[in-house]
Structure formats: C-alpha cells, structure tokens
XYZ file of C-alpha atoms in Angstrom:
586
model
C 0.000 0.000 0.000
C 2.962 2.309 0.604
C 3.528 2.307 -3.157
C 0.323 4.301 -3.588
C 1.317 7.239 -1.344
C 3.112 9.263 -4.087
C 0.060 8.931 -6.320
C -2.356 9.869 -3.535
C -0.337 13.066 -3.055
C -1.310 14.043 -6.597
C -4.849 14.584 -5.297
C -3.709 18.022 -4.144
C -4.020 19.226 -7.753
C -7.811 18.733 -7.569
C -8.433 18.893 -3.835
C -11.698 20.846 -3.821
C -13.389 18.917 -6.688
C -12.466 15.607 -5.055
C -13.828 16.689 -1.671
C -16.975 17.990 -3.351
C -17.268 14.662 -5.172
C -17.178 12.752 -1.855
C -19.807 15.105 -0.392
C -22.076 14.589 -3.402
C -21.505 10.826 -3.211
C -22.581 10.889 0.444
C -25.659 12.966 -0.406
C -26.520 10.545 -3.216
C -26.176 7.528 -0.932
C -28.163 9.273 1.800
C -30.908 10.038 -0.721
C -30.963 6.436 -1.896
C -31.071 4.961 1.618
C -33.590 7.566 2.749
C -35.805 6.933 -0.285
C -36.185 3.215 0.444
C -36.490 3.741 4.198
C -39.145 6.474 4.002
C -41.008 4.562 1.279
C -41.129 1.448 3.444
C -42.349 3.373 6.468
C -44.893 5.289 4.346
C -46.410 2.131 2.853
C -46.580 0.394 6.228
C -48.110 3.427 7.941
C -50.676 3.829 5.165
C -51.687 0.179 5.466
C -52.060 0.533 9.248
C -54.135 3.725 8.932
C -56.566 2.122 6.508
C -59.177 3.803 4.338
C -61.351 5.371 6.993
C -58.609 7.056 9.059
C -57.165 10.494 8.790
C -53.521 10.306 7.665
C -51.237 13.076 6.458
C -49.684 11.552 3.348
C -48.596 14.875 1.836
C -45.291 15.243 3.704
C -44.110 11.611 3.261
C -45.007 11.581 -0.430
C -43.275 14.916 -0.987
C -40.230 13.552 0.853
C -40.173 10.459 -1.363
C -40.326 12.570 -4.522
C -37.678 14.967 -3.242
C -35.318 12.120 -2.353
C -35.837 10.465 -5.749
C -35.073 13.683 -7.627
C -32.177 14.493 -5.298
C -30.605 11.064 -5.777
C -30.710 11.357 -9.569
C -29.411 14.944 -9.640
C -26.584 14.458 -7.118
C -25.351 11.269 -8.760
C -25.282 12.939 -12.159
C -23.350 15.962 -10.884
C -21.090 13.752 -8.759
C -20.092 11.643 -11.786
C -19.225 14.749 -13.789
C -17.151 16.347 -11.014
C -15.292 13.228 -9.860
C -14.459 11.996 -13.357
C -13.303 15.432 -14.474
C -11.094 15.777 -11.379
C -9.702 12.269 -11.886
C -8.857 12.931 -15.531
C -7.067 16.139 -14.534
C -5.008 14.214 -11.985
C -4.157 11.551 -14.562
C -3.060 14.290 -16.962
C -0.743 15.668 -14.250
C 0.542 12.147 -13.639
C 1.321 11.561 -17.325
C 3.203 14.857 -17.511
C 5.114 13.950 -14.351
C 6.058 10.521 -15.735
C 7.080 12.016 -19.084
C 9.284 14.616 -17.376
C 10.951 11.837 -15.408
C 11.702 9.659 -18.412
C 12.969 12.390 -20.778
C 16.371 12.616 -18.985
C 16.635 8.810 -19.161
C 17.001 8.845 -22.940
C 18.687 7.032 -24.509
C 20.833 5.040 -22.094
C 18.249 3.951 -19.513
C 15.235 3.860 -21.842
C 17.092 1.399 -24.063
C 16.314 -1.228 -21.402
C 12.587 -0.905 -22.129
C 10.708 -1.827 -25.280
C 8.818 1.051 -26.879
C 5.554 -0.866 -26.575
C 6.210 -1.396 -22.854
C 6.803 2.329 -22.328
C 3.573 3.098 -24.183
C 1.690 0.589 -22.047
C 2.981 2.162 -18.833
C 2.063 5.673 -19.951
C -1.444 4.665 -21.065
C -2.789 1.472 -19.478
C -1.015 1.679 -16.107
C -1.918 5.337 -15.643
C -5.538 4.594 -16.585
C -5.656 1.807 -13.977
C -4.863 4.347 -11.265
C -8.157 6.192 -11.854
C -9.782 3.354 -9.853
C -7.841 4.479 -6.782
C -10.184 7.399 -6.162
C -13.330 6.496 -8.100
C -13.677 2.902 -6.893
C -11.725 2.697 -3.632
C -11.104 5.889 -1.657
C -14.299 7.856 -2.350
C -16.729 4.902 -1.841
C -14.920 3.818 1.353
C -14.993 7.311 2.884
C -18.636 7.715 1.862
C -19.496 4.356 3.447
C -17.901 5.316 6.773
C -19.804 8.623 6.882
C -23.086 6.991 5.815
C -22.862 4.360 8.580
C -22.518 7.190 11.082
C -25.507 9.040 9.587
C -27.713 5.908 9.579
C -26.785 5.120 13.197
C -27.465 8.710 14.302
C -30.865 8.994 12.573
C -32.143 5.586 13.710
C -31.047 6.284 17.294
C -33.961 8.748 17.583
C -36.293 5.748 17.279
C -34.320 3.123 19.232
C -30.728 3.321 20.434
C -30.050 -0.417 20.678
C -31.229 -1.224 17.167
C -29.382 1.779 15.719
C -26.089 0.806 17.409
C -26.529 -2.849 16.446
C -27.065 -2.002 12.791
C -24.258 0.573 12.781
C -21.675 -1.733 14.397
C -22.667 -4.611 12.115
C -22.227 -2.453 9.019
C -18.934 -1.088 10.333
C -17.666 -4.622 10.976
C -18.582 -5.688 7.456
C -16.946 -2.521 6.118
C -13.681 -3.616 7.702
C -13.925 -7.350 6.948
C -15.121 -7.427 3.316
C -12.526 -4.993 1.857
C -9.711 -6.653 3.829
C -10.600 -10.165 2.670
C -10.972 -9.236 -0.996
C -7.889 -7.052 -0.927
C -5.899 -10.109 0.173
C -7.532 -12.253 -2.509
C -6.929 -9.669 -5.244
C -3.364 -9.027 -4.156
C -2.372 -12.588 -5.045
C -3.253 -12.427 -8.725
C -3.454 -8.665 -9.384
C 0.237 -8.367 -10.232
C 0.107 -11.396 -12.540
C -3.012 -10.079 -14.287
C -1.371 -6.680 -14.819
C 1.796 -8.318 -16.141
C -0.146 -10.472 -18.635
C -2.179 -7.456 -19.753
C 0.967 -5.399 -20.294
C 2.689 -8.253 -22.124
C -0.281 -8.821 -24.434
C -0.648 -5.147 -25.283
C 3.078 -4.859 -25.947
C 2.935 -7.894 -28.228
C -0.101 -6.472 -30.026
C 1.596 -3.110 -30.654
C 4.719 -4.847 -31.948
C 2.584 -7.125 -34.132
C 0.914 -4.115 -35.773
C 4.192 -2.236 -36.216
C 6.030 -5.261 -37.632
C 3.414 -6.468 -40.097
C 5.640 -6.010 -43.149
C 8.608 -7.856 -41.615
C 6.457 -10.677 -40.209
C 4.803 -11.279 -43.576
C 8.123 -11.031 -45.396
C 9.764 -13.721 -43.242
C 6.583 -15.797 -42.867
C 6.667 -15.394 -39.072
C 3.156 -14.025 -38.605
C 1.631 -17.346 -37.479
C 4.283 -17.942 -34.825
C 3.863 -14.419 -33.461
C 0.082 -14.813 -33.371
C 0.529 -18.092 -31.484
C 2.555 -16.320 -28.787
C -0.070 -13.593 -28.607
C -2.867 -16.154 -28.264
C -1.009 -17.898 -25.438
C -0.556 -14.613 -23.549
C -4.172 -13.628 -24.224
C -5.416 -16.942 -22.823
C -3.438 -16.434 -19.625
C -4.838 -12.902 -19.327
C -8.392 -14.189 -19.831
C -7.865 -16.880 -17.189
C -6.910 -14.223 -14.659
C -9.887 -12.105 -15.704
C -12.177 -15.110 -15.238
C -10.775 -15.655 -11.758
C -11.355 -11.977 -11.016
C -14.960 -12.205 -12.218
C -15.560 -15.232 -10.001
C -14.236 -13.409 -6.951
C -16.275 -10.326 -7.842
C -19.406 -12.483 -8.007
C -18.437 -14.074 -4.693
C -18.166 -10.646 -3.056
C -21.668 -9.697 -4.266
C -23.053 -13.049 -3.047
C -21.489 -12.645 0.401
C -22.816 -9.105 0.744
C -26.323 -10.275 -0.215
C -26.071 -13.151 2.264
C -24.961 -10.803 5.028
C -27.759 -8.445 4.050
C -30.346 -11.201 4.438
C -28.983 -12.336 7.810
C -28.886 -8.809 9.218
C -32.358 -8.060 7.852
C -33.741 -11.106 9.718
C -31.967 -10.063 12.935
C -33.206 -6.484 12.668
C -36.777 -7.719 12.136
C -36.388 -10.067 15.115
C -35.143 -7.353 17.461
C -37.561 -4.728 16.124
C -40.548 -7.043 16.619
C -39.649 -7.347 20.316
C -39.010 -3.633 20.807
C -41.589 -1.230 22.260
C -41.406 1.937 20.147
C -44.386 3.539 21.887
C -42.166 5.306 24.417
C -40.431 7.164 21.588
C -43.655 8.282 19.850
C -46.262 10.912 20.582
C -49.599 9.536 21.902
C -51.353 10.305 18.593
C -48.741 8.336 16.634
C -48.469 5.223 18.830
C -50.898 3.496 16.503
C -48.129 3.512 13.885
C -45.358 1.952 15.958
C -45.627 -1.126 13.745
C -44.505 1.049 10.845
C -41.245 1.693 12.711
C -40.460 -2.000 12.286
C -40.729 -1.511 8.519
C -38.569 1.615 8.799
C -35.734 -0.347 10.459
C -36.129 -3.272 8.067
C -35.953 -1.090 4.964
C -33.074 0.931 6.472
C -31.113 -2.317 6.949
C -32.021 -3.391 3.419
C -31.008 -0.066 1.850
C -27.812 0.334 3.849
C -26.145 -2.493 1.965
C -26.037 -0.324 -1.135
C -23.040 1.395 0.424
C -21.200 -1.942 0.917
C -22.048 -3.646 -2.375
C -19.323 -2.048 -4.573
C -16.515 -2.270 -2.005
C -15.718 -5.970 -2.365
C -15.124 -5.742 -6.120
C -13.348 -2.382 -5.686
C -10.801 -3.712 -3.187
C -10.356 -6.731 -5.426
C -8.812 -4.294 -7.949
C -6.266 -2.890 -5.480
C -3.802 -5.611 -6.452
C -3.893 -4.365 -10.060
C -3.709 -0.732 -8.922
C -0.637 -1.463 -6.798
C 0.973 -3.439 -9.639
C 0.451 -0.534 -12.050
C 1.783 1.911 -9.449
C 4.903 -0.260 -9.020
C 5.501 -0.323 -12.783
C 5.257 3.467 -12.963
C 7.386 3.928 -9.848
C 10.032 1.593 -11.281
C 10.182 3.790 -14.383
C 10.186 7.129 -12.539
C 12.841 6.076 -10.006
C 15.393 5.220 -12.678
C 18.421 7.474 -12.454
C 19.686 9.152 -15.643
C 23.154 8.143 -16.739
C 24.015 11.785 -17.451
C 23.137 14.804 -15.305
C 23.328 18.271 -16.849
C 24.427 20.501 -13.968
C 26.546 22.942 -15.943
C 25.644 26.564 -16.665
C 28.193 27.607 -19.317
C 26.953 28.824 -22.719
C 28.722 26.970 -25.535
C 27.758 29.500 -28.224
C 29.480 32.295 -26.268
C 32.625 30.209 -25.748
C 32.775 29.358 -29.457
C 32.560 33.037 -30.430
C 35.512 33.751 -28.148
C 37.535 30.905 -29.710
C 39.899 31.823 -32.551
C 39.993 29.976 -35.850
C 42.361 27.007 -36.197
C 42.453 26.417 -32.438
C 41.309 23.148 -30.820
C 37.525 23.096 -30.492
C 36.888 19.457 -29.540
C 39.408 17.478 -27.491
C 39.194 13.943 -26.099
C 41.995 12.699 -23.833
C 42.498 9.092 -22.698
C 38.823 8.185 -23.040
C 37.652 4.794 -21.767
C 33.981 4.079 -22.423
C 31.687 1.057 -22.396
C 27.907 0.968 -22.609
C 25.769 0.127 -19.533
C 25.483 -3.598 -18.767
C 28.362 -4.261 -21.143
C 31.857 -5.325 -20.159
C 33.443 -4.734 -23.581
C 34.863 -1.242 -24.050
C 33.621 0.633 -27.122
C 36.478 3.159 -26.772
C 39.803 2.448 -25.103
C 42.469 5.115 -24.438
C 40.867 7.197 -27.174
C 42.568 10.507 -28.036
C 41.197 12.938 -30.573
C 41.362 16.638 -31.405
C 39.458 18.794 -33.886
C 40.051 22.465 -34.678
C 37.334 25.072 -35.102
C 36.036 25.128 -38.684
C 37.713 21.839 -39.558
C 36.010 19.070 -41.599
C 36.825 15.641 -40.159
C 35.886 12.191 -41.489
C 35.939 9.294 -39.017
C 36.486 5.963 -40.760
C 36.557 2.426 -39.485
C 34.917 -0.956 -39.724
C 31.593 -1.746 -38.079
C 31.926 -1.912 -34.293
C 35.196 0.001 -34.147
C 33.708 2.772 -31.953
C 32.911 5.506 -34.490
C 29.278 6.064 -33.442
C 30.237 5.833 -29.757
C 32.376 8.932 -30.245
C 29.326 10.924 -31.367
C 27.279 9.514 -28.459
C 29.844 10.989 -26.063
C 29.998 14.366 -27.838
C 26.229 14.877 -27.534
C 26.424 13.606 -23.914
C 24.022 10.742 -24.297
C 26.618 8.977 -22.163
C 29.614 9.987 -20.062
C 32.926 8.096 -20.307
C 34.125 5.975 -17.426
C 37.531 7.646 -17.651
C 39.165 10.557 -19.462
C 38.298 14.139 -20.351
C 36.120 15.641 -23.080
C 36.407 19.374 -23.696
C 34.770 21.769 -26.148
C 36.057 25.323 -26.575
C 38.442 24.848 -23.663
C 35.749 23.844 -21.159
C 34.779 20.389 -19.934
C 31.705 19.062 -21.702
C 29.912 18.730 -18.350
C 30.278 22.487 -17.726
C 27.733 23.344 -20.429
C 23.985 23.487 -19.910
C 21.822 21.023 -21.795
C 20.037 23.762 -23.732
C 23.282 25.395 -24.815
C 24.868 22.100 -25.889
C 21.825 20.991 -27.900
C 21.472 24.375 -29.603
C 25.118 24.325 -30.718
C 25.047 20.866 -32.284
C 23.312 19.762 -35.462
C 23.079 15.968 -35.279
C 22.016 13.390 -37.859
C 21.949 9.841 -36.494
C 21.692 6.587 -38.428
C 17.994 6.360 -37.630
C 15.901 9.335 -38.729
C 12.734 9.638 -36.648
C 9.679 10.855 -38.506
C 6.768 12.016 -36.357
C 3.144 11.332 -37.189
C 2.573 14.899 -38.306
C 2.722 17.125 -41.361
C 5.855 17.505 -43.469
C 6.038 21.156 -42.399
C 6.052 20.345 -38.692
C 8.621 17.583 -39.180
C 10.957 20.109 -40.808
C 10.267 22.828 -38.242
C 12.003 20.617 -35.644
C 15.316 21.675 -37.209
C 15.214 25.172 -35.769
C 13.625 27.005 -32.844
C 12.848 30.065 -34.965
C 10.097 29.832 -37.579
C 11.197 28.492 -40.970
C 9.297 29.960 -43.913
C 7.723 27.708 -46.548
C 9.992 28.929 -49.349
C 13.118 27.828 -47.468
C 11.589 24.443 -46.699
C 10.575 23.845 -50.337
C 13.998 24.920 -51.617
C 15.744 22.512 -49.243
C 13.416 19.605 -50.078
C 14.027 20.130 -53.787
C 17.771 20.222 -53.185
C 17.807 16.824 -51.399
C 15.588 15.193 -54.032
C 12.222 15.245 -52.248
C 10.442 17.442 -54.780
C 7.898 14.652 -55.328
C 6.566 15.210 -51.792
C 6.205 18.955 -52.260
C 4.552 18.630 -55.674
C 1.628 16.656 -54.270
C -1.702 18.426 -53.730
C -1.191 18.753 -49.955
C 2.275 20.282 -50.338
C 3.944 20.841 -46.980
C 0.718 19.800 -45.269
C 1.086 16.186 -46.414
C 0.704 13.801 -43.466
C 3.718 11.533 -43.007
C 2.154 9.019 -40.632
C 3.617 7.115 -37.693
C 7.343 6.560 -38.238
C 7.137 7.925 -41.774
C 5.408 4.826 -43.134
C 4.626 6.403 -46.542
C 8.345 7.156 -47.051
C 11.020 4.744 -48.202
C 14.242 4.336 -46.223
C 16.103 6.621 -48.626
C 13.382 9.279 -48.445
C 13.504 9.211 -44.655
C 17.270 9.648 -44.811
C 16.915 12.625 -47.175
C 14.281 14.140 -44.876
C 16.828 13.946 -42.052
C 19.417 15.653 -44.271
C 16.871 18.383 -45.078
C 16.442 18.974 -41.339
C 20.210 19.212 -41.001
C 20.475 21.776 -43.801
C 17.788 23.883 -42.116
C 19.656 23.762 -38.818
C 22.043 26.642 -38.077
C 24.155 25.015 -35.330
C 27.927 25.715 -35.551
C 28.914 22.076 -34.883
C 27.663 19.376 -37.258
C 27.792 15.710 -36.210
C 26.818 13.134 -38.848
C 26.541 9.367 -38.484
C 26.479 7.611 -41.873
C 24.469 10.421 -43.546
C 24.490 8.811 -47.024
C 23.612 5.269 -45.939
C 20.939 3.802 -48.219
C 21.431 6.405 -50.981
C 22.566 5.670 -54.507
C 25.952 6.925 -55.686
C 24.636 9.947 -57.593
C 22.364 11.080 -54.746
C 25.213 10.520 -52.301
C 27.478 12.931 -54.184
C 24.702 15.530 -54.349
C 24.015 15.244 -50.636
C 27.690 15.510 -49.710
C 28.024 18.618 -51.856
C 25.053 20.175 -50.041
C 26.517 19.230 -46.671
C 29.900 20.808 -47.484
C 28.193 23.984 -48.711
C 26.137 24.120 -45.516
C 29.228 23.455 -43.369
C 31.142 26.494 -44.638
C 32.379 28.268 -41.505
C 31.178 25.407 -39.310
C 32.897 22.428 -37.701
C 31.972 19.093 -39.280
C 32.508 15.573 -37.928
C 31.198 12.783 -40.150
C 31.231 9.099 -39.289
C 31.249 6.977 -42.429
C 32.542 3.764 -43.934
C 32.217 5.030 -47.505
C 34.999 6.898 -49.323
C 32.962 9.145 -51.601
C 34.474 12.678 -51.562
C 36.837 11.605 -48.788
C 39.598 13.789 -50.266
C 37.597 16.943 -49.429
C 38.009 16.496 -45.659
C 40.710 18.413 -43.818
C 41.433 15.492 -41.541
C 40.671 11.772 -41.767
C 40.690 9.756 -38.572
C 40.946 5.938 -38.758
C 39.436 4.142 -35.759
C 39.976 0.465 -34.943
C 39.137 -1.487 -31.792
C 38.109 1.685 -29.980
C 41.314 3.658 -30.601
C 42.682 6.088 -33.182
C 45.238 4.197 -35.265
C 45.906 6.681 -38.084
C 44.977 10.250 -38.938
C 45.884 12.950 -41.416
C 44.649 14.361 -44.714
C 43.994 12.225 -47.786
C 47.476 12.677 -49.205
C 49.198 11.815 -45.926
C 47.127 8.653 -45.430
C 48.052 7.230 -48.833
C 51.030 5.601 -47.133
C 49.051 4.472 -44.073
C 48.691 0.741 -43.383
C 45.152 0.855 -41.994
C 43.920 3.257 -44.656
C 45.239 0.945 -47.412
C 43.499 -2.027 -45.808
C 40.277 -0.017 -45.688
C 40.618 0.927 -49.353
C 41.217 -2.684 -50.362
C 38.256 -3.973 -48.328
C 35.885 -1.375 -49.788
C-alpha cells in the first residue's frame, strides 16, 4: 500500500473537486437509503391507517419525490465532477512521468521496449483512476453513511441503531480486507499479462511487413494467443471473486435483515412516539427493516473495488520503477557553448578527447579504449573504421548521451559537463543513423530543425535540393501527413528528410553518423556537396565507412578497436597501413 502514497499526493491538484465529489456521493447515498427507508415506512403506515382514518400523506409523499429527484441529480453531478477531477489528476501524472523519463534517454530507456513504455504511460496510468473512483471515495462515503444511519435511527431506538451501525462497520472492515488479500495474489500477474499482451499487439501491428516477409506471422500470433489466454484466465478468476463478493454481501444483508426484524418485533417503540402516533409503531419495524435493506447499497461495490487494489498497486509499481530510474548523465553545468565558441579563434582546438575509456551500460566490452582525438574550429573531419570500431560511440559521447568511465572531453576549452543542456543541444546539429519521422505534417517535421520559424519557401527549396520534390509537388504540399514513423516514405526518403532537417539547422557544430547510408551513388554525391556547402564556416565531424568525396576532408581519422590508429589528410594517409586495408576492403 505504501507504493500508492506518491500517487495519492497528486490529489492536491484537484483537492476541492475531489472533496466535493465525496460530499455529493454521500448525499446521493443518503438520498438512496432515505428513499427506500421512508417509502417502506410510508407504505406500512398507510396500510395501518386504513381507508377510513385520517392520515397526512402529503409530507411523506413529498419527501419520497424529493429524495428520488435528489438522488438522480446528485449522482449525475457527482459523476461529472469526480471523473473530471480524476482525468485532470491523470493528466498531471502523465506529464510527471514524461518529465521523469525524458532525462533517461537514450541510455536507460534502451532497457525498455517502446511498446512497454507506451503501455505504462497509457494502461497503467488509466488503472490508477480506480484508486479514487472505486476505492477511496466509496470507502470514505461508506464510513460517513454508517454514522448518519446510526445517528438517525437512534432517535427511534438506540439499541437497534447501534446494532445495525456496528454490524455495518464490521462488514466494512472485513469485506474490503478479505478481498484485498484475494486480489493481491493475482493482481500483479493479471497486470503483467495485460501489459505483455498489449506490448505484443503493438509490436505485431508495427512489424506487419517484416512478419509477412519472413513468414513469421503465425508464430507471433501463437505467442499472442497464449498470452491472451493467460490474461483471460486471470480475468475469469477476477470475475468469479467479484461475483463471490456480491453473493457474500447479499447473504450478510439477508442475515442482518432477519436479525433487525427479530429485534424490532420485540421492541416497544411507543415510548419514543407521541400519543397520537403510537398506533403507527408497527410502521417503525418496517422503517428499520428497509433501512437495513437499503444500507447495503453502500457496501455492495466495495468488495469488487478492493479486489482491484492488487492491479492498482501493480500498475503503481511499474510506474514507480520507471520514474525512479536514475539518468546516466546529469546536466548541472551553466556555461553557454555559443558564447565560448565566439571567443575561440579559428584554427584552435575546439573538440578534445583525452584518454577516453567508455563502455555501454550492462556491457563489459569497451567501445572506446584510451581514445585521443582533437578537432580544430572550422575543420572538416571524417571518421572511418569498420563496423563496431567505436565511431558512433564517439558521437554519443559528444552529444552527452553517455559519459565516459575515464578521461576528459572538452569543447572550446571547457569540460563538456560544464555546459547546460540547452546550450549544448542548440550548438550541435546531429544526424543519427535512424531518422525519426513524427506522425505529423511535413512542415512540422521540418520545423524541428530550428527554434525560430522556418518559412515555406526555405523548406521547399531545401526539399528540392535533397531530391524530395515529389513530396512537395503533391496536392497537400507541406501539409502532407507523413504518418507514424514515416510509413509512406522509403528508407532513402527518410534519410533525405533527415538531411533536409540538417540543412535547415544553423548550429555551428555538425555531427553526422552515416548520412548517405541507403542512398545511390549519384544522390550521395549531391548530398555531400550540399553538406559541405552548408558546413562552410562550421565544424563538421562525419562518421562513415564510404569513401565518396573523402579527399575533401581536412582530416581523416581511422578508428579500430576503440582507438585512433591513423589520422591525417587524404594525401598523408596514402602511405598508411590501416587506410590501405580499408581501401582494399571497400
């Protein structure tokens, strides 16, 4: 239960609506109990009075109508207020979770599947709405209602009122406790199977093309069916226990109703009534009987509600596990990189790495070992090497997705950790191997390249330059919808869209990881020409294993087994051993 405390504290964001919701829930329950109780007494009293007697039926009938209308109105308003407040709290919770996981990217988030993250943000957060709507508010309302019923009935007979009140209070403590224990046993398993199935379903939808291509769709569906069957088994068990809770409440209701009738039949109510009303003391028996019958409306939903606490706690644990992850990199610096770069003279070291040792989390093999590298301001550097030699790891360190285990990284004479996150990101234009395309318009996908507004003419010019004129020439133009992950685009078109973003970015440091991968030779030369034109006056570092236009770089750095083995310009490396091997292999 302690897991739920941080989420209960979120109630402060909608304190007044939630309190008002509990008050309205109590009024609705009071109206419902009062309606049945007054109706029972009214019918019994009318039968006792008979046809020939004088009986004031106006006040009881008006009370019955008022309670009926009040019950309907309060429940309607209560549902609106409580659900609106709950949705606002869930919105706050999603924002809180998202703010927690943003600093975890990419190192810590790589441990989670994307479908699992989506499931935690959606399904697990949605499960927590039961905490208030089905557990806390009904329980608080039940406690208050038992006190109200006991107080009102005590005006007619103290013993019967206390007996009914204590019995209800005992059941209020026993039923939730028993079904909480029962639900706790399988709630975590049910939540795990639900999360696993939804993750598998999302991956199945996203991987349709690959599954059909490799004829693996049937096997994947078989795994999904197995998980779904386990989930349904847990749901069936939950339904059985929910039915058991309703049956036990009805049984207890019948037993207590019989006991109340027994005690009421042997109670003299005449002492509590005026002389003119002692004829109707038999109607008081009906009043107590119907009060006992109606009071179980406040207990009926609690068994099934506390049965769900196991799932609520399991969802809370999954969210807490995600939010309590510590980022691998903390940005505590305050230096402004753009200012430092303006102060730096041309042809002076801009980027320096000294004795860098780095391995990825949960990996014992070093990606970089005693790595030393230097790049001057305005220089164009190509980083060559075979797959797995550590080229991309260098860029990961420069953008501070990770910190090295040993060594120093400096930019413009200051340690990389001295710069603020905003300053570092604004000074670097990065193109990774995977270009992410958002489910949005082409215009908005390009606008990500720059904080300032990019006009349509500049976007169209850039798209035409990288060979994406076919997208612009469609009827929608820049408003064309690209879909989730850029599904309508081929791999080469996605790559060119990433290059278009880069060309629209005005950062002084450009970091490229295989920018021409997947492009044909002619397009590759065009793209490299555009990149060099864009990089005039900027510092360029490009990771590649292709040698197209390699002679245009000021410095070529050969990386092997996580270390720099050769470097120099194209002419100098003609005599290099590693560079010759690379030429022969390519």
